[in-house]
Tab-separated table of C-alpha atoms in Angstrom:
chain	number	residue	atom	x	y	z
A	126	MET	CA	-17.784	9.134	11.854
A	127	THR	CA	-15.996	10.207	8.400
A	128	ARG	CA	-12.628	9.009	7.796
A	129	ARG	CA	-10.048	11.264	5.621
A	130	ILE	CA	-7.936	8.062	3.769
A	131	ALA	CA	-5.261	8.389	1.317
A	132	VAL	CA	-5.382	5.906	-0.909
A	133	SER	CA	-2.377	5.243	-3.606
A	134	GLY	CA	-2.824	2.791	-6.861
A	135	ALA	CA	-6.947	4.478	-6.761
A	136	ALA	CA	-7.337	4.797	-10.175
A	137	SER	CA	-7.727	0.943	-11.033
A	138	GLY	CA	-7.684	-2.417	-9.099
A	139	ILE	CA	-7.437	-2.754	-5.897
A	140	GLY	CA	-6.999	0.729	-5.104
A	141	ARG	CA	-10.406	1.695	-7.160
A	142	SER	CA	-11.929	-0.739	-5.409
A	143	LEU	CA	-11.591	-0.336	-2.251
A	144	ALA	CA	-11.728	3.958	-2.543
A	145	ALA	CA	-15.208	3.098	-3.877
A	146	LEU	CA	-15.704	1.490	-0.550
A	147	LEU	CA	-14.686	3.621	1.376
A	148	ARG	CA	-16.287	6.479	-0.346
A	149	THR	CA	-19.707	4.794	-0.064
A	150	GLN	CA	-19.698	4.447	3.882
A	151	GLY	CA	-18.891	7.931	3.777
A	152	ASP	CA	-15.263	8.733	4.210
A	153	ASP	CA	-13.270	11.430	2.217
A	154	VAL	CA	-11.447	9.669	-0.144
A	155	VAL	CA	-7.845	11.725	-1.582
A	156	GLY	CA	-6.621	9.047	-4.454
A	157	ILE	CA	-3.647	9.076	-5.859
A	158	ASP	CA	-2.204	7.776	-9.304
A	159	LEU	CA	-0.772	8.455	-12.380
A	160	GLU	CA	-4.148	10.088	-13.609
A	161	ASP	CA	-7.492	10.368	-12.805
A	162	ALA	CA	-6.950	10.997	-9.134
A	163	GLU	CA	-7.270	13.661	-7.394
A	164	VAL	CA	-3.061	13.989	-6.714
A	165	CYS	CA	-1.600	12.450	-10.356
A	166	ALA	CA	1.898	11.380	-9.284
A	167	ASP	CA	4.415	8.652	-10.418
A	168	LEU	CA	5.518	7.159	-7.839
A	169	SER	CA	8.436	5.733	-9.155
A	170	THR	CA	10.533	8.701	-9.217
A	171	ALA	CA	11.540	10.435	-6.261
A	172	SER	CA	10.498	13.497	-7.584
A	173	GLY	CA	7.129	12.207	-8.229
A	174	ARG	CA	6.862	10.722	-4.561
A	175	SER	CA	7.252	14.306	-2.989
A	176	GLU	CA	5.038	15.636	-5.413
A	177	ALA	CA	2.260	13.047	-4.408
A	178	LEU	CA	3.341	14.087	-0.310
A	179	GLU	CA	2.663	17.555	-0.934
A	180	GLY	CA	-0.047	16.492	-3.038
A	181	VAL	CA	-1.668	14.596	-0.594
A	182	LEU	CA	-0.764	17.299	2.214
A	183	GLU	CA	-2.226	20.327	0.369
A	184	ARG	CA	-5.496	18.861	0.338
A	185	THR	CA	-6.364	17.236	3.457
A	186	GLY	CA	-4.453	20.812	5.611
A	187	GLY	CA	-2.530	17.827	6.794
A	188	ALA	CA	-4.335	15.797	9.040
A	189	LEU	CA	-5.370	12.233	8.057
A	190	ASP	CA	-6.564	9.167	9.664
A	191	ALA	CA	-5.663	6.209	6.990
A	192	VAL	CA	-3.054	5.736	4.351
A	193	VAL	CA	-3.529	2.846	2.012
A	194	ALA	CA	-1.078	2.057	-0.465
A	195	CYS	CA	-1.945	0.028	-3.580
A	196	ALA	CA	-0.640	0.972	-6.474
A	197	GLY	CA	2.520	-1.543	-7.805
A	198	ILE	CA	3.229	-3.020	-11.482
A	199	SER	CA	4.460	-6.651	-12.234
A	200	ALA	CA	6.574	-5.490	-14.800
A	201	MET	CA	9.679	-8.020	-14.603
A	202	ARG	CA	12.475	-4.765	-14.818
A	203	PRO	CA	13.745	-2.223	-12.007
A	204	ALA	CA	10.462	-0.233	-12.353
A	205	THR	CA	8.263	-2.578	-10.806
A	206	VAL	CA	11.271	-1.994	-7.343
A	207	ALA	CA	10.951	1.346	-7.571
A	208	VAL	CA	7.059	1.270	-7.721
A	209	ASN	CA	6.302	-1.379	-5.827
A	210	PHE	CA	9.101	-0.430	-2.789
A	211	PHE	CA	9.961	2.809	-2.621
A	212	GLY	CA	6.696	3.999	-3.861
A	213	VAL	CA	4.939	2.438	-0.675
A	214	THR	CA	7.594	2.984	2.009
A	215	GLU	CA	8.359	6.767	0.647
A	216	LEU	CA	4.794	7.293	0.955
A	217	LEU	CA	4.298	5.825	3.664
A	218	ALA	CA	6.838	6.964	6.003
A	219	GLY	CA	6.098	10.806	4.580
A	220	LEU	CA	2.288	11.192	5.337
A	221	CYS	CA	2.592	8.909	8.810
A	222	PRO	CA	3.171	12.129	10.787
A	223	ALA	CA	-0.074	13.229	8.929
A	224	LEU	CA	-1.909	10.649	11.144
A	225	ALA	CA	-0.915	11.927	14.956
A	226	ALA	CA	-3.887	13.896	14.997
A	227	SER	CA	-6.182	11.167	14.290
A	228	ARG	CA	-7.990	9.571	17.153
A	229	ALA	CA	-7.879	6.098	15.334
A	230	PRO	CA	-4.369	6.187	12.761
A	231	ARG	CA	-3.908	3.414	9.907
A	232	ALA	CA	-2.273	2.635	7.309
A	233	ALA	CA	-1.567	-0.652	5.479
A	234	PHE	CA	-0.458	-1.856	2.029
A	235	VAL	CA	-0.769	-4.366	-0.931
A	236	GLY	CA	2.040	-6.863	-0.643
A	237	SER	CA	1.658	-10.226	-1.749
A	238	ILE	CA	1.438	-13.933	-1.953
A	239	ALA	CA	4.581	-13.519	-4.535
A	240	GLY	CA	6.223	-12.292	-1.230
A	241	THR	CA	7.145	-16.206	-0.634
A	242	ALA	CA	8.972	-16.650	-3.712
A	243	ALA	CA	12.667	-16.698	-4.513
A	244	THR	CA	14.074	-13.134	-4.708
A	245	VAL	CA	17.370	-11.921	-5.353
A	246	PRO	CA	18.804	-11.135	-1.973
A	247	GLU	CA	20.410	-8.402	-3.552
A	248	VAL	CA	17.464	-6.633	-4.386
A	249	VAL	CA	16.299	-7.137	-0.808
A	250	ASP	CA	18.726	-6.116	0.676
A	251	ALA	CA	19.188	-2.929	-1.010
A	252	CYS	CA	15.815	-1.807	-0.051
A	253	LEU	CA	16.041	-2.441	3.137
A	254	ALA	CA	18.744	-0.362	3.112
A	255	LYS	CA	17.529	2.746	1.542
A	256	ARG	CA	19.207	2.362	-1.976
A	257	GLU	CA	17.508	2.869	-4.131
A	258	ALA	CA	19.784	3.515	-6.821
A	259	GLN	CA	21.938	0.002	-5.918
A	260	ALA	CA	18.060	-1.857	-5.736
A	261	LEU	CA	17.475	-0.465	-9.346
A	262	ASP	CA	21.205	-2.066	-10.503
A	263	ALA	CA	20.632	-4.905	-8.103
A	264	ALA	CA	17.473	-5.873	-10.383
A	265	ALA	CA	18.767	-4.873	-13.703
A	266	ALA	CA	21.477	-7.474	-13.810
A	267	ALA	CA	18.683	-9.900	-12.351
A	268	ALA	CA	16.895	-9.187	-15.723
A	269	ALA	CA	19.999	-9.398	-17.946
A	270	ARG	CA	21.192	-13.286	-16.491
A	271	GLY	CA	17.545	-14.191	-16.704
A	272	GLU	CA	16.073	-13.922	-13.251
A	273	GLY	CA	13.367	-11.196	-14.186
A	274	ASN	CA	10.365	-12.680	-12.890
A	275	ARG	CA	12.686	-12.628	-9.298
A	276	ILE	CA	11.935	-8.836	-9.571
A	277	TYR	CA	8.306	-8.158	-7.825
A	278	PRO	CA	8.467	-11.145	-5.226
A	279	SER	CA	11.449	-9.526	-3.961
A	280	SER	CA	10.381	-6.026	-4.011
A	281	LYS	CA	6.739	-7.329	-2.151
A	282	ALA	CA	9.194	-9.742	0.442
A	283	ALA	CA	11.453	-6.662	1.048
A	284	LEU	CA	8.279	-4.838	1.707
A	285	ALA	CA	7.031	-7.086	4.638
A	286	ARG	CA	10.054	-7.602	5.991
A	287	TRP	CA	10.441	-3.350	6.091
A	288	MET	CA	7.261	-3.708	7.656
A	289	ARG	CA	8.225	-5.472	10.773
A	290	GLY	CA	11.155	-3.423	11.304
A	291	VAL	CA	9.261	-0.148	11.669
A	292	CYS	CA	6.310	-1.010	12.919
A	293	LEU	CA	7.081	-1.380	16.693
A	294	THR	CA	8.506	1.806	15.998
A	295	GLY	CA	8.016	5.087	17.611
A	296	ASP	CA	6.652	6.415	14.268
A	297	TRP	CA	4.197	3.664	14.470
A	298	ALA	CA	3.381	1.095	17.934
A	299	ALA	CA	4.015	4.050	20.142
A	300	ALA	CA	2.053	6.620	18.345
A	301	GLY	CA	-0.975	4.257	17.729
A	302	ILE	CA	-0.644	3.731	14.474
A	303	PRO	CA	-1.395	-0.101	13.139
A	304	LEU	CA	0.623	-0.790	9.639
A	305	ASN	CA	-0.463	-4.018	8.392
A	306	ALA	CA	-0.156	-5.670	4.838
A	307	VAL	CA	-2.832	-7.846	2.778
A	308	ALA	CA	-1.111	-10.725	0.258
A	309	PRO	CA	-3.562	-11.449	-2.034
A	310	GLY	CA	-3.360	-14.251	-4.628
A	311	VAL	CA	-3.891	-13.654	-8.116
A	312	VAL	CA	-6.595	-10.973	-8.705
A	313	LEU	CA	-9.028	-9.858	-11.208
A	314	THR	CA	-7.131	-7.015	-12.137
A	315	PRO	CA	-5.771	-5.440	-14.988
A	316	MET	CA	-2.855	-6.884	-13.952
A	317	HIS	CA	-3.224	-9.912	-14.252
A	318	ALA	CA	-5.733	-10.273	-17.114
A	319	ALA	CA	-2.837	-11.685	-19.588
A	320	HIS	CA	-2.786	-14.616	-16.940
A	321	ALA	CA	-5.993	-16.060	-17.725
A	322	MET	CA	-6.031	-15.572	-22.176
A	323	THR	CA	-4.948	-19.562	-22.608
A	324	GLU	CA	-5.723	-22.439	-20.848
A	325	GLU	CA	-1.716	-22.904	-21.040
A	326	GLN	CA	-1.317	-19.449	-19.361
A	327	ARG	CA	-3.856	-20.430	-16.436
A	328	LYS	CA	-2.236	-23.895	-15.627
A	329	SER	CA	0.896	-22.153	-15.172
A	330	VAL	CA	-0.846	-19.256	-12.750
A	331	ASP	CA	-2.828	-22.705	-10.937
A	332	GLU	CA	0.491	-23.912	-10.434
A	333	ALA	CA	2.424	-21.038	-9.304
A	334	VAL	CA	-0.551	-19.758	-7.267
A	335	PRO	CA	-2.546	-22.668	-6.085
A	336	MET	CA	-6.137	-21.003	-4.212
A	337	PRO	CA	-9.065	-23.986	-3.448
A	338	LEU	CA	-10.928	-21.687	-1.744
A	339	GLY	CA	-13.065	-19.682	-4.648
A	340	GLY	CA	-9.946	-19.287	-6.947
A	341	TYR	CA	-8.749	-16.107	-8.482
A	342	ALA	CA	-10.757	-12.882	-6.647
A	343	GLU	CA	-11.805	-9.890	-7.337
A	344	PRO	CA	-10.462	-6.556	-6.145
A	345	GLU	CA	-13.066	-6.232	-4.088
A	346	VAL	CA	-12.838	-9.333	-1.807
A	347	ILE	CA	-8.800	-7.217	-0.994
A	348	ALA	CA	-10.642	-4.199	-0.774
A	349	ARG	CA	-12.319	-5.327	2.094
A	350	ALA	CA	-9.981	-6.603	4.081
A	351	LEU	CA	-7.772	-3.212	3.525
A	352	ARG	CA	-11.129	-1.613	4.895
A	353	TRP	CA	-11.102	-3.501	8.198
A	354	LEU	CA	-7.585	-3.128	8.412
A	355	VAL	CA	-7.344	0.717	8.661
A	356	SER	CA	-10.772	0.866	10.452
A	357	ALA	CA	-10.874	2.489	13.772
A	358	GLU	CA	-11.921	-1.338	15.004
A	359	ASN	CA	-8.638	-2.562	14.594
A	360	THR	CA	-7.344	-1.617	17.751
A	361	HIS	CA	-4.056	-4.101	18.469
A	362	MET	CA	-3.207	-6.215	14.511
A	363	THR	CA	-0.131	-4.428	13.682
A	364	GLY	CA	3.284	-6.109	11.330
A	365	GLN	CA	0.646	-8.806	10.034
A	366	VAL	CA	0.493	-9.774	6.519
A	367	MET	CA	-3.083	-10.772	5.992
A	368	TYR	CA	-2.856	-13.983	3.280
A	369	VAL	CA	-5.992	-13.126	1.247
A	370	ASP	CA	-5.459	-15.611	-0.942
A	371	GLY	CA	-7.901	-18.424	-1.878
A	372	GLY	CA	-5.795	-20.773	0.458
A	373	ALA	CA	-2.635	-20.181	-1.543
A	374	GLU	CA	0.233	-19.321	0.788
A	375	ALA	CA	-1.387	-22.807	3.181
A	376	THR	CA	-0.697	-24.405	0.219
A	377	LEU	CA	2.685	-23.592	-0.479
A	378	ARG	CA	4.290	-23.603	2.697
A	379	GLY	CA	2.214	-26.344	3.886
A	380	PRO	CA	1.039	-26.715	7.641
A	381	ASP	CA	4.712	-26.274	9.233
A	382	ARG	CA	4.660	-22.862	8.772
A	383	PHE	CA	2.123	-20.248	10.460
């Protein structure tokens, strides 16, 4: 059965790999990205998100079987919060009604092992309160005091908490829509390419994200997990962060967290 699926970040990395996998199995994919996609829009801005929603709904006639939010950045600046949290949550929430007519509606997004790291509480709290301007200001303040490395983890931690808060609501569970996340470790995408340039950089990454099973992952590894999460086969899994990280989460948090 052909399914119609919207994928953000479809022009590169995990999103590109997922779009290719879905098309190979016969699905109709509507890609969203800054360029080289069916719908071109900037998810870092409110106007860009509106353009993305309008573009997807126009191309699909307002009916979707699944939505997967893969778009994200890892810069140590406020834009990371704008794209990673507000770009994801507003896209998913905005397209949720379009899933209502599907016999097997599904939704997922890309989280991160970084979501378990130290955060900027002010950023996370502002995200969950849907106060974007305040969240961006808090991220800018964190960068100014030398905590820019906590902005990305904050955006991903806020995403996981948002998911846990909404997945059981009337818009999602009661409507029969599972909502889940895949949390990768280090993935060999353009966003992480710089991490492997030198032995010193690699050592630093390996200490922060130890991956005893398989080492760094290709984007197809994460794409395959996302493909299952939004397949008709996933009937009862919701509100979960699926760590596809080579054992990083289990290593860092130990056996007492599960």
